[in-house]
Amino acid sequence: MERLMQSLRIGINEKIYVKDPESSDLGKRIVEQSIIMINKMGFESFTFRKLGERIGSNESSIYRYFENKHKLLLYLTSWYWGWMEYKVVFATNGIANKVEKLERALEILTQTVEKDISFSHIDEVKLNEIVINEYSKSYLTKVVDQENKEGYFEIYKRLVQRLSDMIVEVDGEYPYPSSLASSILEGSLHQYFLKEHFPMLTDCDHNITPTQYFMDLVSRTLNIA
Amino acid sequence: MERLMQSLRIGINEKIYVKDPESSDLGKRIVEQSIIMINKMGFESFTFRKLGERIGSNESSIYRYFENKHKLLLYLTSWYWGWMEYKVVFATNGIANKVEKLERALEILTQTVEKDISFSHIDEVKLNEIVINEYSKSYLTKVVDQENKEGYFEIYKRLVQRLSDMIVEVDGEYPYPSSLASSILEGSLHQYFLKEHFPMLTDCDHNITPTQYFMDLVSRTLNIA
DNA sequence: CAAATATAACAGTATTACTATCATATATTG
DNA sequence: CAATATATGATAGTAATACTGTTATATTTG
């Protein structure tokens, strides 16, 4: 996987950034350090000024890459979902058995993220934590419809669609494949959050993983042929 | 129901407010108008200054009721969940049949909210929209653990617990009652959001309701005796 | 080497999220 | 009824945020 990914790039809607952060050293530092900072201090406290100080660069230089921190969050989360999509497509590619294929996808989508050395400047473990804690904020806005129209959420939508398709493949009679797929993706992030902050609201702990919960849920829900 | 509720009050953790907004006319106007404004302009754009202008009062007077707008959001969402809890408890109270009881609770928790005339200054329909669009923001913060410790999320936690208990009553063997309960509450809000903004990611539309989806999900998941 | 481009440094603006002070209106109590 | 406490309003002020704009300097490219 590492080898392949080294020459792969996550294709992100160009309207999300002003200048492609992958195109320069400064851009990569912006992405790299913003992940560390947002993860540490939370999206609300994070500012371009602080990021500039941290990377020894100027606030106005960062604005030449991203219009504002909301767009940067869209960039980071798009990257994350694009990366997940690659992992799912790659891992399920050769699997003929539909059930096995769905299970493999579920595993990847609901598992804890492990360090991936392929994208050197991106810490996927921290990015996963950011997605758990901040992803909702990227779409729970008053501009969601316009940004959706501009394609800012394409990667996530495509991923839900892929999962939904796999569900249909396993049980063509099941009436709510899209809702189940979106529930799994969103719900997985939520269960990880609860596990960390509201352990009473989840059965997931050091013994039980969100993956087990969702695997079980899907196996109970679908009529597996 | 109306009669009963007129003399009932939703008990909200006193640490959430500086001065009880139910205790004065100004307080009620703050709550009433903030619901209308947050619903219209979104939580991010909403400020105490704007609210002050709108209710013909002073910014600093509002600060005497709520430390900041985050606390106000906690107040509003706590009220909402408290109201939902009353509705669930009231509606399921006399039901002996466990399955029927769970179904009734699910209905209330996943249905579209309708106007409730009991609490005159609170527009429950708009408040439900606020919860759909903003609730996550109330806990996706860096202070969540501290605020949780102070009891700011007690009502919501109690509601999840109630639902979880009902699930256990129906199927004591099911291993993930808390996760299922939290998934339903959070997932219901999410499906309503998707229906409005990302229709491709849900099967819910004008024909299919989130209630149908979750009722079906639960009936497939639990072994109903 | 010239020209274009990228970045840095600095200044400036409107808004936000408060805090503080003081005046006045209203309610409470002795 | 007077004294006093409390609630609200008016105004001002501060530090931080989220930018925009200008100019200088460094780097890349043709």
Short mmCIF file of N, CA, C and O in Angstrom, two decimals, chain A residues 16-114:
data_model
loop_
_atom_site.label_atom_id
_atom_site.label_comp_id
_atom_site.label_asym_id
_atom_site.label_seq_id
_atom_site.Cartn_x
_atom_site.Cartn_y
_atom_site.Cartn_z
N ILE A 16 -11.86 24.75 -3.12
CA ILE A 16 -11.69 24.80 -1.66
C ILE A 16 -10.47 25.63 -1.26
O ILE A 16 -10.45 26.27 -0.23
N TYR A 17 -9.46 25.64 -2.11
CA TYR A 17 -8.26 26.43 -1.78
C TYR A 17 -8.04 27.53 -2.82
O TYR A 17 -8.56 27.48 -3.93
N VAL A 18 -7.26 28.54 -2.40
CA VAL A 18 -6.90 29.61 -3.33
C VAL A 18 -5.70 29.14 -4.14
O VAL A 18 -5.66 29.25 -5.36
N LYS A 19 -4.73 28.60 -3.40
CA LYS A 19 -3.54 28.04 -4.05
C LYS A 19 -3.32 26.64 -3.49
O LYS A 19 -3.43 26.44 -2.28
N ASP A 20 -3.04 25.70 -4.33
CA ASP A 20 -2.88 24.31 -3.89
C ASP A 20 -1.76 24.17 -2.87
O ASP A 20 -0.60 24.42 -3.17
N PRO A 21 -2.10 23.78 -1.64
CA PRO A 21 -1.06 23.66 -0.61
C PRO A 21 -0.04 22.56 -0.90
O PRO A 21 1.05 22.56 -0.33
N GLU A 22 -0.40 21.64 -1.79
CA GLU A 22 0.56 20.59 -2.16
C GLU A 22 1.64 21.13 -3.10
O GLU A 22 2.63 20.45 -3.36
N SER A 23 1.44 22.34 -3.61
CA SER A 23 2.34 22.86 -4.63
C SER A 23 3.57 23.56 -4.08
O SER A 23 4.41 24.02 -4.84
N SER A 24 3.65 23.70 -2.77
CA SER A 24 4.82 24.40 -2.22
C SER A 24 5.16 23.88 -0.83
O SER A 24 4.35 23.24 -0.17
N ASP A 25 6.31 24.23 -0.40
CA ASP A 25 6.76 23.84 0.93
C ASP A 25 5.93 24.55 1.99
O ASP A 25 5.49 23.94 2.95
N LEU A 26 5.67 25.84 1.80
CA LEU A 26 4.85 26.59 2.75
C LEU A 26 3.46 25.96 2.85
O LEU A 26 2.93 25.77 3.95
N GLY A 27 2.89 25.62 1.70
CA GLY A 27 1.56 24.99 1.68
C GLY A 27 1.53 23.73 2.51
O GLY A 27 0.60 23.50 3.30
N LYS A 28 2.54 22.92 2.34
CA LYS A 28 2.59 21.65 3.09
C LYS A 28 2.76 21.90 4.58
O LYS A 28 2.18 21.18 5.40
N ARG A 29 3.54 22.92 4.92
CA ARG A 29 3.70 23.25 6.34
C ARG A 29 2.39 23.75 6.93
O ARG A 29 2.07 23.46 8.08
N ILE A 30 1.66 24.51 6.13
CA ILE A 30 0.35 24.99 6.59
C ILE A 30 -0.54 23.79 6.95
O ILE A 30 -1.14 23.74 8.02
N VAL A 31 -0.60 22.83 6.05
CA VAL A 31 -1.44 21.66 6.28
C VAL A 31 -0.92 20.85 7.47
O VAL A 31 -1.66 20.52 8.39
N GLU A 32 0.35 20.58 7.44
CA GLU A 32 0.96 19.78 8.50
C GLU A 32 0.74 20.38 9.89
O GLU A 32 0.27 19.71 10.81
N GLN A 33 1.07 21.66 10.02
CA GLN A 33 1.01 22.28 11.34
C GLN A 33 -0.42 22.63 11.77
O GLN A 33 -0.72 22.64 12.95
N SER A 34 -1.28 22.90 10.79
CA SER A 34 -2.67 23.19 11.17
C SER A 34 -3.31 21.95 11.77
O SER A 34 -4.11 22.05 12.70
N ILE A 35 -2.96 20.79 11.27
CA ILE A 35 -3.50 19.54 11.83
C ILE A 35 -3.07 19.41 13.29
O ILE A 35 -3.89 19.13 14.17
N ILE A 36 -1.81 19.66 13.53
CA ILE A 36 -1.31 19.55 14.90
C ILE A 36 -1.99 20.57 15.82
O ILE A 36 -2.43 20.25 16.92
N MET A 37 -2.13 21.79 15.32
CA MET A 37 -2.70 22.85 16.14
C MET A 37 -4.20 22.68 16.38
O MET A 37 -4.69 22.85 17.50
N ILE A 38 -4.95 22.37 15.33
CA ILE A 38 -6.40 22.20 15.50
C ILE A 38 -6.66 21.03 16.44
O ILE A 38 -7.53 21.09 17.30
N ASN A 39 -5.89 19.98 16.26
CA ASN A 39 -6.04 18.83 17.14
C ASN A 39 -5.79 19.20 18.60
O ASN A 39 -6.51 18.76 19.49
N LYS A 40 -4.80 20.02 18.81
CA LYS A 40 -4.44 20.36 20.18
C LYS A 40 -5.38 21.39 20.82
O LYS A 40 -5.85 21.21 21.94
N MET A 41 -5.68 22.45 20.09
CA MET A 41 -6.42 23.56 20.69
C MET A 41 -7.89 23.63 20.30
O MET A 41 -8.63 24.43 20.87
N GLY A 42 -8.32 22.80 19.36
CA GLY A 42 -9.70 22.86 18.90
C GLY A 42 -9.88 23.88 17.80
O GLY A 42 -9.15 24.89 17.76
N PHE A 43 -10.85 23.65 16.95
CA PHE A 43 -11.03 24.50 15.77
C PHE A 43 -11.36 25.94 16.13
O PHE A 43 -10.91 26.87 15.46
N GLU A 44 -12.14 26.17 17.17
CA GLU A 44 -12.58 27.51 17.54
C GLU A 44 -11.39 28.39 17.96
O GLU A 44 -11.32 29.55 17.56
N SER A 45 -10.49 27.84 18.73
CA SER A 45 -9.35 28.64 19.21
C SER A 45 -8.26 28.80 18.16
O SER A 45 -7.40 29.68 18.27
N PHE A 46 -8.28 27.95 17.18
CA PHE A 46 -7.26 28.01 16.13
C PHE A 46 -7.45 29.25 15.24
O PHE A 46 -8.56 29.55 14.83
N THR A 47 -6.36 29.98 15.01
CA THR A 47 -6.44 31.13 14.08
C THR A 47 -5.24 31.11 13.13
O THR A 47 -4.20 30.50 13.42
N PHE A 48 -5.41 31.80 12.01
CA PHE A 48 -4.33 31.89 11.03
C PHE A 48 -3.13 32.67 11.60
O PHE A 48 -1.99 32.41 11.26
N ARG A 49 -3.42 33.61 12.47
CA ARG A 49 -2.34 34.36 13.10
C ARG A 49 -1.44 33.44 13.93
O ARG A 49 -0.22 33.44 13.79
N LYS A 50 -2.10 32.61 14.75
CA LYS A 50 -1.33 31.66 15.57
C LYS A 50 -0.57 30.66 14.71
O LYS A 50 0.57 30.32 14.99
N LEU A 51 -1.24 30.21 13.64
CA LEU A 51 -0.57 29.27 12.73
C LEU A 51 0.66 29.93 12.10
O LEU A 51 1.73 29.32 12.03
N GLY A 52 0.49 31.18 11.69
CA GLY A 52 1.60 31.92 11.11
C GLY A 52 2.78 32.01 12.07
O GLY A 52 3.91 31.72 11.70
N GLU A 53 2.49 32.36 13.30
CA GLU A 53 3.55 32.42 14.31
C GLU A 53 4.27 31.08 14.43
O GLU A 53 5.49 31.01 14.43
N ARG A 54 3.46 30.04 14.50
CA ARG A 54 4.02 28.70 14.70
C ARG A 54 4.92 28.26 13.56
O ARG A 54 5.98 27.67 13.79
N ILE A 55 4.50 28.50 12.34
CA ILE A 55 5.33 28.04 11.22
C ILE A 55 6.32 29.12 10.79
O ILE A 55 6.97 29.00 9.75
N GLY A 56 6.43 30.17 11.58
CA GLY A 56 7.38 31.23 11.26
C GLY A 56 7.08 31.89 9.93
O GLY A 56 7.97 32.22 9.15
N SER A 57 5.80 32.03 9.68
CA SER A 57 5.40 32.65 8.43
C SER A 57 4.37 33.73 8.71
O SER A 57 3.99 33.97 9.85
N ASN A 58 3.96 34.42 7.67
CA ASN A 58 3.05 35.54 7.88
C ASN A 58 1.59 35.14 7.68
O ASN A 58 1.26 34.37 6.78
N GLU A 59 0.75 35.75 8.52
CA GLU A 59 -0.69 35.52 8.43
C GLU A 59 -1.18 35.70 6.99
O GLU A 59 -1.89 34.84 6.44
N SER A 60 -0.77 36.79 6.38
CA SER A 60 -1.27 37.09 5.03
C SER A 60 -0.80 36.06 4.00
O SER A 60 -1.47 35.84 2.99
N SER A 61 0.31 35.41 4.29
CA SER A 61 0.77 34.36 3.37
C SER A 61 -0.17 33.16 3.41
O SER A 61 -0.41 32.50 2.40
N ILE A 62 -0.71 32.88 4.59
CA ILE A 62 -1.63 31.75 4.73
C ILE A 62 -2.93 32.02 3.98
O ILE A 62 -3.49 31.13 3.34
N TYR A 63 -3.35 33.28 4.03
CA TYR A 63 -4.57 33.66 3.28
C TYR A 63 -4.41 33.46 1.78
O TYR A 63 -5.39 33.40 1.06
N ARG A 64 -3.20 33.39 1.31
CA ARG A 64 -3.01 33.13 -0.12
C ARG A 64 -3.24 31.66 -0.46
O ARG A 64 -3.36 31.30 -1.62
N TYR A 65 -3.33 30.82 0.55
CA TYR A 65 -3.63 29.41 0.33
C TYR A 65 -5.10 29.09 0.62
O TYR A 65 -5.75 28.34 -0.11
N PHE A 66 -5.59 29.63 1.73
CA PHE A 66 -6.98 29.39 2.11
C PHE A 66 -7.69 30.68 2.46
O PHE A 66 -7.16 31.47 3.24
N GLU A 67 -8.87 30.85 1.92
CA GLU A 67 -9.67 32.05 2.18
C GLU A 67 -9.89 32.28 3.68
O GLU A 67 -9.91 33.42 4.14
N ASN A 68 -10.13 31.20 4.39
CA ASN A 68 -10.38 31.31 5.83
C ASN A 68 -10.25 29.92 6.46
O ASN A 68 -10.05 28.93 5.76
N LYS A 69 -10.38 29.85 7.77
CA LYS A 69 -10.13 28.57 8.42
C LYS A 69 -11.23 27.55 8.14
O LYS A 69 -11.00 26.35 8.20
N HIS A 70 -12.40 28.00 7.82
CA HIS A 70 -13.48 27.09 7.43
C HIS A 70 -13.09 26.31 6.17
O HIS A 70 -13.26 25.09 6.10
N LYS A 71 -12.52 27.03 5.20
CA LYS A 71 -12.09 26.37 3.97
C LYS A 71 -10.94 25.39 4.26
O LYS A 71 -10.85 24.33 3.65
N LEU A 72 -10.08 25.78 5.17
CA LEU A 72 -8.99 24.87 5.54
C LEU A 72 -9.55 23.59 6.15
O LEU A 72 -9.10 22.49 5.84
N LEU A 73 -10.57 23.74 7.00
CA LEU A 73 -11.20 22.55 7.59
C LEU A 73 -11.83 21.68 6.50
O LEU A 73 -11.70 20.45 6.53
N LEU A 74 -12.48 22.33 5.53
CA LEU A 74 -13.05 21.57 4.40
C LEU A 74 -11.95 20.81 3.66
O LEU A 74 -12.14 19.67 3.25
N TYR A 75 -10.82 21.48 3.52
CA TYR A 75 -9.69 20.83 2.84
C TYR A 75 -9.21 19.60 3.61
O TYR A 75 -9.07 18.51 3.07
N LEU A 76 -8.99 19.79 4.89
CA LEU A 76 -8.47 18.69 5.72
C LEU A 76 -9.43 17.51 5.77
O LEU A 76 -9.03 16.36 5.64
N THR A 77 -10.73 17.81 5.94
CA THR A 77 -11.70 16.72 6.04
C THR A 77 -11.90 16.05 4.68
O THR A 77 -12.07 14.84 4.61
N SER A 78 -11.86 16.84 3.62
CA SER A 78 -11.94 16.23 2.28
C SER A 78 -10.77 15.28 2.06
O SER A 78 -10.93 14.19 1.52
N TRP A 79 -9.63 15.74 2.48
CA TRP A 79 -8.44 14.90 2.34
C TRP A 79 -8.66 13.58 3.10
O TRP A 79 -8.39 12.50 2.58
N TYR A 80 -9.14 13.73 4.31
CA TYR A 80 -9.37 12.54 5.14
C TYR A 80 -10.33 11.56 4.47
O TYR A 80 -10.04 10.36 4.38
N TRP A 81 -11.46 12.06 4.00
CA TRP A 81 -12.43 11.16 3.37
C TRP A 81 -11.90 10.59 2.06
O TRP A 81 -12.19 9.44 1.70
N GLY A 82 -11.11 11.38 1.35
CA GLY A 82 -10.49 10.87 0.14
C GLY A 82 -9.52 9.74 0.45
O GLY A 82 -9.48 8.71 -0.25
N TRP A 83 -8.82 9.91 1.51
CA TRP A 83 -7.86 8.89 1.96
C TRP A 83 -8.62 7.63 2.36
O TRP A 83 -8.23 6.51 2.01
N MET A 84 -9.71 7.78 3.10
CA MET A 84 -10.54 6.64 3.48
C MET A 84 -11.09 5.94 2.25
O MET A 84 -11.15 4.71 2.20
N GLU A 85 -11.52 6.72 1.29
CA GLU A 85 -12.07 6.13 0.07
C GLU A 85 -11.02 5.26 -0.62
O GLU A 85 -11.30 4.13 -1.03
N TYR A 86 -9.82 5.77 -0.73
CA TYR A 86 -8.75 4.98 -1.32
C TYR A 86 -8.56 3.67 -0.56
O TYR A 86 -8.43 2.60 -1.15
N LYS A 87 -8.54 3.78 0.74
CA LYS A 87 -8.30 2.58 1.54
C LYS A 87 -9.41 1.55 1.32
O LYS A 87 -9.15 0.35 1.19
N VAL A 88 -10.64 2.04 1.27
CA VAL A 88 -11.78 1.13 1.07
C VAL A 88 -11.71 0.50 -0.32
O VAL A 88 -11.82 -0.73 -0.47
N VAL A 89 -11.55 1.32 -1.33
CA VAL A 89 -11.53 0.82 -2.70
C VAL A 89 -10.39 -0.19 -2.87
O VAL A 89 -10.57 -1.28 -3.42
N PHE A 90 -9.26 0.17 -2.36
CA PHE A 90 -8.09 -0.69 -2.49
C PHE A 90 -8.31 -2.03 -1.78
O PHE A 90 -8.05 -3.09 -2.35
N ALA A 91 -8.81 -1.97 -0.57
CA ALA A 91 -8.94 -3.20 0.23
C ALA A 91 -10.08 -4.10 -0.24
O ALA A 91 -10.06 -5.31 0.00
N THR A 92 -11.09 -3.53 -0.87
CA THR A 92 -12.24 -4.34 -1.26
C THR A 92 -12.19 -4.73 -2.73
O THR A 92 -13.04 -5.50 -3.20
N ASN A 93 -11.21 -4.23 -3.40
CA ASN A 93 -11.14 -4.36 -4.85
C ASN A 93 -11.33 -5.79 -5.38
O ASN A 93 -12.23 -6.04 -6.16
N GLY A 94 -10.54 -6.69 -4.91
CA GLY A 94 -10.58 -8.03 -5.49
C GLY A 94 -11.60 -8.99 -4.88
O GLY A 94 -11.72 -10.14 -5.32
N ILE A 95 -12.34 -8.53 -3.91
CA ILE A 95 -13.22 -9.44 -3.18
C ILE A 95 -14.50 -9.73 -3.96
O ILE A 95 -15.27 -8.82 -4.28
N ALA A 96 -14.69 -11.00 -4.26
CA ALA A 96 -15.86 -11.41 -5.05
C ALA A 96 -17.10 -11.54 -4.16
O ALA A 96 -18.20 -11.14 -4.54
N ASN A 97 -16.89 -12.12 -2.99
CA ASN A 97 -18.00 -12.33 -2.05
C ASN A 97 -18.53 -11.00 -1.52
O ASN A 97 -17.82 -10.23 -0.87
N LYS A 98 -19.80 -10.74 -1.81
CA LYS A 98 -20.40 -9.44 -1.49
C LYS A 98 -20.42 -9.14 0.01
O LYS A 98 -20.19 -8.00 0.43
N VAL A 99 -20.71 -10.17 0.77
CA VAL A 99 -20.77 -9.98 2.23
C VAL A 99 -19.38 -9.65 2.78
O VAL A 99 -19.21 -8.70 3.57
N GLU A 100 -18.43 -10.43 2.35
CA GLU A 100 -17.05 -10.21 2.77
C GLU A 100 -16.58 -8.80 2.39
O GLU A 100 -15.90 -8.12 3.16
N LYS A 101 -16.98 -8.40 1.20
CA LYS A 101 -16.60 -7.08 0.70
C LYS A 101 -17.17 -5.98 1.60
O LYS A 101 -16.46 -5.07 2.01
N LEU A 102 -18.44 -6.09 1.92
CA LEU A 102 -19.07 -5.11 2.80
C LEU A 102 -18.40 -5.11 4.17
O LEU A 102 -18.13 -4.05 4.75
N GLU A 103 -18.13 -6.29 4.67
CA GLU A 103 -17.50 -6.38 5.98
C GLU A 103 -16.12 -5.73 6.00
O GLU A 103 -15.75 -5.03 6.95
N ARG A 104 -15.39 -5.94 4.92
CA ARG A 104 -14.06 -5.33 4.83
C ARG A 104 -14.15 -3.80 4.81
O ARG A 104 -13.39 -3.11 5.48
N ALA A 105 -15.12 -3.30 4.08
CA ALA A 105 -15.34 -1.85 4.01
C ALA A 105 -15.73 -1.30 5.38
O ALA A 105 -15.20 -0.28 5.84
N LEU A 106 -16.64 -1.98 6.03
CA LEU A 106 -17.09 -1.57 7.36
C LEU A 106 -15.92 -1.51 8.33
O LEU A 106 -15.80 -0.58 9.13
N GLU A 107 -15.10 -2.50 8.24
CA GLU A 107 -13.92 -2.55 9.12
C GLU A 107 -13.06 -1.31 8.94
O GLU A 107 -12.73 -0.62 9.92
N ILE A 108 -12.75 -1.01 7.70
CA ILE A 108 -11.89 0.15 7.43
C ILE A 108 -12.56 1.45 7.88
O ILE A 108 -11.93 2.32 8.48
N LEU A 109 -13.85 1.56 7.61
CA LEU A 109 -14.54 2.82 7.90
C LEU A 109 -14.81 3.06 9.39
O LEU A 109 -15.03 4.20 9.79
N THR A 110 -14.82 1.99 10.15
CA THR A 110 -15.17 2.17 11.57
C THR A 110 -14.01 1.90 12.52
O THR A 110 -14.16 2.07 13.73
N GLN A 111 -12.90 1.47 11.94
CA GLN A 111 -11.75 1.16 12.79
C GLN A 111 -10.99 2.41 13.24
O GLN A 111 -11.07 3.45 12.60
N THR A 112 -10.22 2.25 14.28
CA THR A 112 -9.29 3.29 14.68
C THR A 112 -8.25 3.47 13.59
O THR A 112 -7.80 2.50 12.99
N VAL A 113 -7.89 4.71 13.36
CA VAL A 113 -6.91 5.00 12.32
C VAL A 113 -5.51 4.76 12.85
O VAL A 113 -5.19 5.13 13.98
N GLU A 114 -4.71 4.13 12.01
CA GLU A 114 -3.31 3.95 12.40
C GLU A 114 -2.40 4.78 11.52
O GLU A 114 -2.74 5.14 10.40
#
